[in-house]
Amino acid sequence: MDPSGGCPHADNARLLARGAVAPVVLPGEVAGMAVLGHDALREFLAHPDVAKNPLHFTTLQTGGIPAGWPLKTFATVPGMTTADGADHKRLRSLVSRAFTARRVSELGPRIEELTSELLDGLDRAAAEGDGVADLRTHFALPLPMGVICELFGVDAGHQDRLHHLSDQIVATDIDPAQASAANHEMVDVLADIVAVRRKNPRDDLTSALIAAREENGDRLGPHELLGTLMLMIIAGHETTLNLITNAVRALCTHRDQLDLVTSGRASWADVVEETLRWDSPVSYFPFRYPTRDLTLDGTVIPKGTPVLAGYSAAGRDPKTHGPDADGFTLTRTASARHLSLGHGAHYCLGAPLARLEATVALERLFTRFPRLDLAVPDAELARHASFVGNSVRRLPVRLHG
């Protein structure tokens, strides 16, 4: 895997032509596998002999993974993404009780209000920049970051630092010292936030997670609480940031599809689902481990191998999405079959919030600025320095054509 990331689709196509499962070399010369095909990935994500707990990661358990390995947080952070079975069910239940559908639905008016404020700011930034503004910086980032921080009661003063640290944690080209420092600082910042909420609880999810307990009195442990907050804040803004960015890029480079929406022949929800399929916000997500030698689509994945879930590849698998899988088509009936929000027990808990934020953001953006277009050719935009996240670093746009 290229630690510097880049656009994954050409490499994905080459790998898919060979098969649905491929051996990969992770940073640090760690041997792994990637599941790329849609059907194979769907089977793998829900397979009873596949685990998330790092106790099943053979190279980690035998001491072959250094402390500053850039992917170590994905493997070891305490919480839902590294738990299985009853332990995963317990953690998800505790979080779900705080992350209720009622809370998400109640965020609708605030998302609308914040979107309007950010569009004003985007317009001002463009006016100051000869008509060009970075949509990612001024709109796609602060919307989900503002929402997730309000949801968890995180003061606005922490937001820029939390995003910077999140970027470092999901980077795959970072050096060991930087990776360790970013993880330690993230834990320190989150611990400070938790300490404040213990003393002064409010009507937010951090306070709710601190107070949450199962019927038998079980609470989130201190490390589980911090790990859960890390997961929610990173996943709660990085993925939606990429989703909004990628959707705007797709619509600007496929004006015929934008016309379908503005003429009422397709919906903004269709845009969100097709973007999730066509240009998944997450390209390869670490990790799952077979608990026995597992044969998938004719390929053996050895027990204890770290496996990447290849969401960006599965979204363009021609065996599932047809010979035009590379096309961005809002009327595609199979779009709902994408796996970009996961599948099985670990299906994304924040999926309703991400869909709500992206739908509101795109509708309001193109209603306010119907002539919005890219200020730089899409092929020239610098990509993420990560094979986990899938997007561009900046998105310069002209708001008025």
XYZ file of C-alpha atoms in Angstrom:
401
model
C 0.000 0.000 0.000
C 1.301 3.465 -0.905
C 1.550 5.364 2.420
C 1.108 8.658 0.580
C -2.360 7.625 -0.574
C -3.519 9.221 -3.799
C -6.480 8.392 -6.000
C -7.230 4.690 -5.440
C -9.460 3.880 -8.397
C -6.914 2.918 -11.063
C -5.068 0.603 -8.656
C -8.385 -0.811 -7.435
C -9.405 -1.658 -10.999
C -6.128 -3.471 -11.635
C -6.472 -5.465 -8.425
C -10.135 -6.292 -9.061
C -9.209 -7.635 -12.492
C -7.080 -10.245 -10.689
C -9.614 -11.171 -8.014
C -11.767 -10.060 -5.101
C -9.027 -10.610 -2.487
C -5.427 -9.437 -2.764
C -2.258 -9.667 -0.642
C -0.886 -6.245 0.342
C 2.184 -4.914 2.106
C 1.345 -2.422 4.842
C 3.700 0.319 6.097
C 6.662 -1.166 7.956
C 6.704 -4.187 5.611
C 3.802 -5.786 7.508
C 2.038 -8.464 5.459
C -1.699 -8.057 5.099
C -4.636 -8.672 2.804
C -7.348 -6.509 1.231
C -10.882 -7.563 0.356
C -11.896 -5.606 -2.735
C -14.864 -7.266 -4.397
C -18.374 -6.232 -3.320
C -19.751 -9.719 -2.672
C -16.554 -10.920 -1.007
C -16.444 -7.831 1.217
C -20.083 -8.226 2.206
C -19.409 -11.833 3.197
C -16.205 -10.936 5.014
C -17.711 -8.069 7.053
C -20.372 -10.344 8.511
C -18.358 -13.590 8.693
C -18.562 -15.339 12.097
C -14.872 -16.317 11.893
C -13.627 -12.749 11.463
C -12.719 -10.648 14.513
C -11.865 -7.026 15.341
C -10.071 -7.620 18.648
C -6.286 -7.097 18.261
C -5.681 -10.233 20.306
C -6.214 -11.974 16.969
C -3.566 -9.858 15.167
C -0.667 -12.316 15.067
C 2.154 -9.893 14.190
C 1.048 -7.455 16.905
C 0.865 -10.178 19.546
C 4.313 -11.544 18.654
C 5.948 -8.121 18.999
C 6.377 -7.384 15.316
C 4.568 -4.021 15.375
C 6.544 -0.972 16.638
C 5.022 1.596 18.992
C 4.926 4.346 16.357
C 3.373 2.229 13.600
C 1.019 4.639 11.786
C -1.874 2.157 11.766
C -1.549 1.027 15.370
C -4.366 3.241 16.665
C -6.805 1.569 14.277
C -5.826 -1.799 15.733
C -5.616 -0.986 19.425
C -7.887 1.944 20.373
C -10.291 0.634 23.054
C -13.901 0.728 21.908
C -16.456 -0.641 19.487
C -14.111 -0.885 16.517
C -11.777 -3.294 18.329
C -14.361 -5.380 20.181
C -16.255 -8.537 19.285
C -19.293 -10.485 20.386
C -20.751 -9.700 23.796
C -18.120 -7.019 24.464
C -18.971 -5.212 21.225
C -22.683 -5.535 21.941
C -22.169 -4.030 25.421
C -20.191 -1.067 24.111
C -22.531 -0.412 21.194
C -25.534 -0.612 23.500
C -24.053 1.960 25.862
C -23.195 4.313 23.024
C -26.514 3.768 21.246
C -28.402 4.817 24.349
C -26.652 8.156 24.151
C -26.627 8.404 20.359
C -30.384 8.101 19.917
C -32.457 8.710 16.805
C -34.243 11.467 18.731
C -30.987 13.322 19.312
C -30.047 13.041 15.649
C -33.465 14.229 14.439
C -33.340 17.147 16.856
C -30.104 18.266 15.189
C -31.918 19.007 11.913
C -32.671 22.691 12.634
C -29.161 23.252 13.986
C -27.612 21.661 10.888
C -29.723 23.973 8.718
C -28.696 26.991 10.787
C -24.993 26.116 10.798
C -25.092 25.408 7.047
C -26.548 28.845 6.389
C -23.890 30.520 8.540
C -21.097 28.643 6.783
C -22.434 29.501 3.327
C -22.286 33.172 4.310
C -18.690 32.645 5.376
C -17.879 30.797 2.162
C -19.281 33.706 0.155
C -17.144 36.166 2.117
C -14.037 34.024 1.609
C -14.668 33.945 -2.140
C -15.144 37.703 -2.246
C -11.770 38.110 -0.548
C -10.130 35.597 -2.888
C -11.047 36.974 -6.309
C -14.116 34.780 -6.464
C -12.356 31.568 -5.364
C -12.646 29.886 -1.960
C -11.552 26.536 -0.520
C -14.871 24.780 -0.002
C -13.270 22.069 2.082
C -11.834 24.531 4.613
C -14.767 26.932 4.783
C -17.714 24.558 4.453
C -17.187 20.795 4.165
C -14.990 20.639 7.293
C -16.630 23.029 9.789
C -20.133 21.654 9.205
C -19.632 18.049 10.424
C -16.938 19.113 12.895
C -19.242 21.734 14.386
C -22.145 19.297 14.578
C -20.205 16.423 16.165
C -18.559 18.748 18.679
C -21.897 20.282 19.654
C -23.347 16.793 19.943
C -20.560 15.760 22.319
C -20.358 19.057 24.189
C -16.854 19.874 22.938
C -16.086 23.584 23.157
C -15.401 25.358 19.863
C -11.880 26.194 21.041
C -10.908 22.512 20.736
C -12.171 21.982 17.200
C -9.171 23.069 15.126
C -6.777 21.055 17.294
C -8.980 17.974 17.222
C -9.174 18.096 13.422
C -5.394 18.498 13.128
C -4.822 15.516 15.403
C -7.477 13.480 13.574
C -5.698 14.133 10.285
C -2.444 12.849 11.771
C -4.069 9.770 13.285
C -5.644 8.693 9.982
C -2.517 9.514 7.944
C -0.537 6.532 6.700
C 2.619 8.405 5.669
C 3.380 9.850 9.109
C 6.642 9.022 10.895
C 6.578 7.028 14.158
C 7.407 9.955 16.455
C 4.615 12.095 14.988
C 2.141 9.216 15.151
C 2.872 8.569 18.841
C 2.754 12.279 19.711
C -0.591 12.757 17.927
C -2.161 9.812 19.735
C -0.913 10.943 23.142
C -2.102 14.497 22.584
C -5.510 13.337 21.368
C -5.947 11.269 24.533
C -4.895 14.240 26.672
C -7.350 16.605 24.968
C -10.212 14.117 25.280
C -9.343 13.425 28.933
C -9.596 17.162 29.645
C -12.999 17.280 27.944
C -14.226 14.305 29.990
C -12.928 15.842 33.225
C -14.874 19.038 32.566
C -18.061 17.108 31.813
C -17.736 14.980 34.955
C -17.722 18.154 37.029
C -20.288 19.995 34.931
C -22.553 17.557 33.066
C -24.743 18.995 30.317
C -27.270 17.723 27.806
C -24.602 16.338 25.468
C -23.321 12.919 24.467
C -20.106 13.070 26.495
C -22.163 13.600 29.645
C -24.554 10.876 28.518
C -21.694 8.434 27.890
C -20.263 9.158 31.328
C -23.667 8.448 32.873
C -24.686 5.591 30.571
C -24.976 2.139 32.069
C -26.522 -1.132 31.159
C -29.280 -2.703 33.218
C -26.690 -4.614 35.239
C -24.885 -1.394 36.127
C -21.975 -1.807 33.710
C -20.435 1.466 32.562
C -17.906 2.400 29.933
C -14.446 2.005 31.441
C -12.121 5.045 31.396
C -10.105 3.794 28.402
C -13.270 2.683 26.598
C -14.799 6.129 27.131
C -11.767 7.898 25.663
C -11.557 5.395 22.814
C -15.243 5.873 22.045
C -14.899 9.656 22.009
C -11.874 9.386 19.722
C -13.785 7.142 17.340
C -16.891 9.334 17.335
C -15.055 12.614 16.817
C -12.690 11.323 14.114
C -15.252 9.234 12.246
C -17.992 11.774 12.954
C -16.327 14.506 10.943
C -13.561 13.061 8.718
C -15.891 10.769 6.779
C -18.657 13.342 6.267
C -16.046 15.939 5.321
C -14.837 13.586 2.581
C -18.389 12.700 1.554
C -19.405 16.348 1.024
C -16.124 17.153 -0.736
C -16.362 14.159 -3.057
C -20.025 14.849 -3.841
C -19.278 18.444 -4.852
C -16.408 17.261 -7.060
C -18.662 14.649 -8.649
C -21.472 17.103 -9.402
C -19.123 19.750 -10.774
C -17.534 17.243 -13.156
C -20.880 15.652 -14.109
C -23.110 18.646 -14.834
C -25.710 16.421 -16.496
C -26.205 14.634 -13.169
C -26.483 17.956 -11.342
C -29.168 18.931 -13.855
C -31.110 15.795 -12.921
C -31.254 16.967 -9.314
C -32.052 20.603 -9.968
C -34.825 19.573 -12.374
C -36.330 17.179 -9.831
C -35.534 13.992 -11.753
C -33.192 12.826 -8.982
C -32.857 13.729 -5.306
C -30.065 15.011 -3.112
C -30.325 11.714 -1.242
C -29.502 10.016 -4.564
C -26.374 12.183 -4.782
C -25.285 11.082 -1.314
C -25.789 7.369 -2.018
C -24.118 7.442 -5.433
C -21.160 9.372 -4.017
C -20.814 6.805 -1.237
C -20.649 4.095 -3.887
C -18.621 5.872 -6.572
C -16.057 7.688 -4.439
C -16.287 6.256 -0.932
C -15.061 8.642 1.814
C -13.039 5.740 3.218
C -10.902 3.780 0.810
C -9.322 0.970 2.880
C -10.339 0.619 6.518
C -8.130 -1.271 9.020
C -8.516 -3.975 10.464
C -10.225 -7.330 10.762
C -8.546 -10.693 11.457
C -9.638 -14.218 10.513
C -9.738 -16.424 13.597
C -8.883 -19.407 11.394
C -7.491 -19.830 7.880
C -10.345 -18.457 5.807
C -11.015 -19.070 2.122
C -12.775 -16.157 0.470
C -13.547 -16.121 -3.250
C -10.966 -18.871 -3.750
C -8.164 -17.067 -1.872
C -6.876 -18.210 1.528
C -6.506 -15.475 4.156
C -4.282 -16.932 6.891
C -5.413 -16.816 10.490
C -4.361 -13.633 12.276
C -3.693 -11.622 9.103
C -4.601 -7.906 9.286
C -7.202 -7.331 6.591
C -8.244 -4.047 4.999
C -11.867 -3.534 3.980
C -11.646 -2.100 0.462
C -14.716 0.123 0.311
C -13.610 2.277 -2.629
C -12.867 -0.824 -4.687
C -16.123 -2.593 -3.799
C -18.083 0.484 -4.830
C -16.802 0.180 -8.395
C -16.831 -3.598 -8.681
C -18.221 -4.254 -12.189
C -19.438 -7.715 -11.129
C -21.943 -5.993 -8.840
C -22.461 -2.569 -10.384
C -22.203 -3.493 -14.045
C -19.853 -2.503 -16.868
C -20.528 1.198 -16.154
C -19.446 0.921 -12.506
C -16.925 3.723 -13.080
C -19.706 6.109 -14.074
C -21.350 8.581 -11.690
C -25.042 7.941 -12.369
C -27.762 9.162 -10.008
C -30.455 6.980 -11.550
C -28.452 3.823 -10.849
C -30.866 1.462 -9.083
C -28.048 -0.525 -7.451
C -26.540 2.464 -5.614
C -28.220 1.453 -2.376
C -26.170 -1.762 -2.463
C -22.926 -0.007 -1.606
C -21.003 -1.058 1.507
C -19.366 2.299 2.285
C -21.095 2.559 5.663
C -20.182 -1.008 6.570
C -22.221 -4.162 6.948
C -23.114 -6.496 9.787
C -22.591 -5.889 13.496
C -20.173 -2.995 12.915
C -22.435 -1.051 10.551
C -21.784 2.676 11.012
C -23.650 3.978 14.054
C -23.485 7.529 12.696
C -24.906 6.722 9.241
C -28.200 8.643 9.748
C -26.319 11.739 10.921
C -23.838 11.599 8.019
C -26.648 11.259 5.490
C -28.593 14.129 7.066
C -25.585 16.464 7.139
C -24.534 15.705 3.575
C -28.044 15.999 2.138
C -28.673 19.366 3.808
C -25.212 20.647 2.904
C -25.440 19.785 -0.803
C -28.992 21.022 -1.275
C -28.306 24.362 0.428
C -24.929 24.797 -1.302
C -26.174 24.365 -4.866
C -29.402 26.257 -4.179
C -27.400 29.218 -2.921
C -24.698 28.946 -5.611
C -26.212 27.202 -8.674
C -23.238 28.151 -10.878
C -20.633 26.799 -8.438
C -17.761 25.066 -10.212
C -14.234 23.840 -9.595
C -11.531 26.493 -9.858
C -8.886 23.823 -10.561
C -9.271 20.732 -12.793
C -10.216 17.759 -10.649
C -7.200 15.732 -11.817
C -4.857 18.433 -10.493
C -6.237 18.462 -6.935
C -3.790 17.130 -4.318
C -5.023 13.924 -2.688
C -5.102 12.773 0.929
C -1.811 11.507 2.315
C -3.512 8.293 3.382
C -4.881 5.105 1.876
C -7.561 5.113 4.592
C -9.313 8.402 3.817
C -10.279 9.051 0.195
C -10.568 12.664 -0.899
C -8.572 15.778 -1.766
C -6.724 18.128 0.590
C -8.284 21.310 -0.769
C -11.264 22.094 -2.987
C -10.931 25.549 -4.602
C -14.254 26.567 -6.153
C -15.745 29.547 -7.939
C -19.137 30.204 -6.387
C -20.580 32.218 -9.244
C -19.214 30.387 -12.260
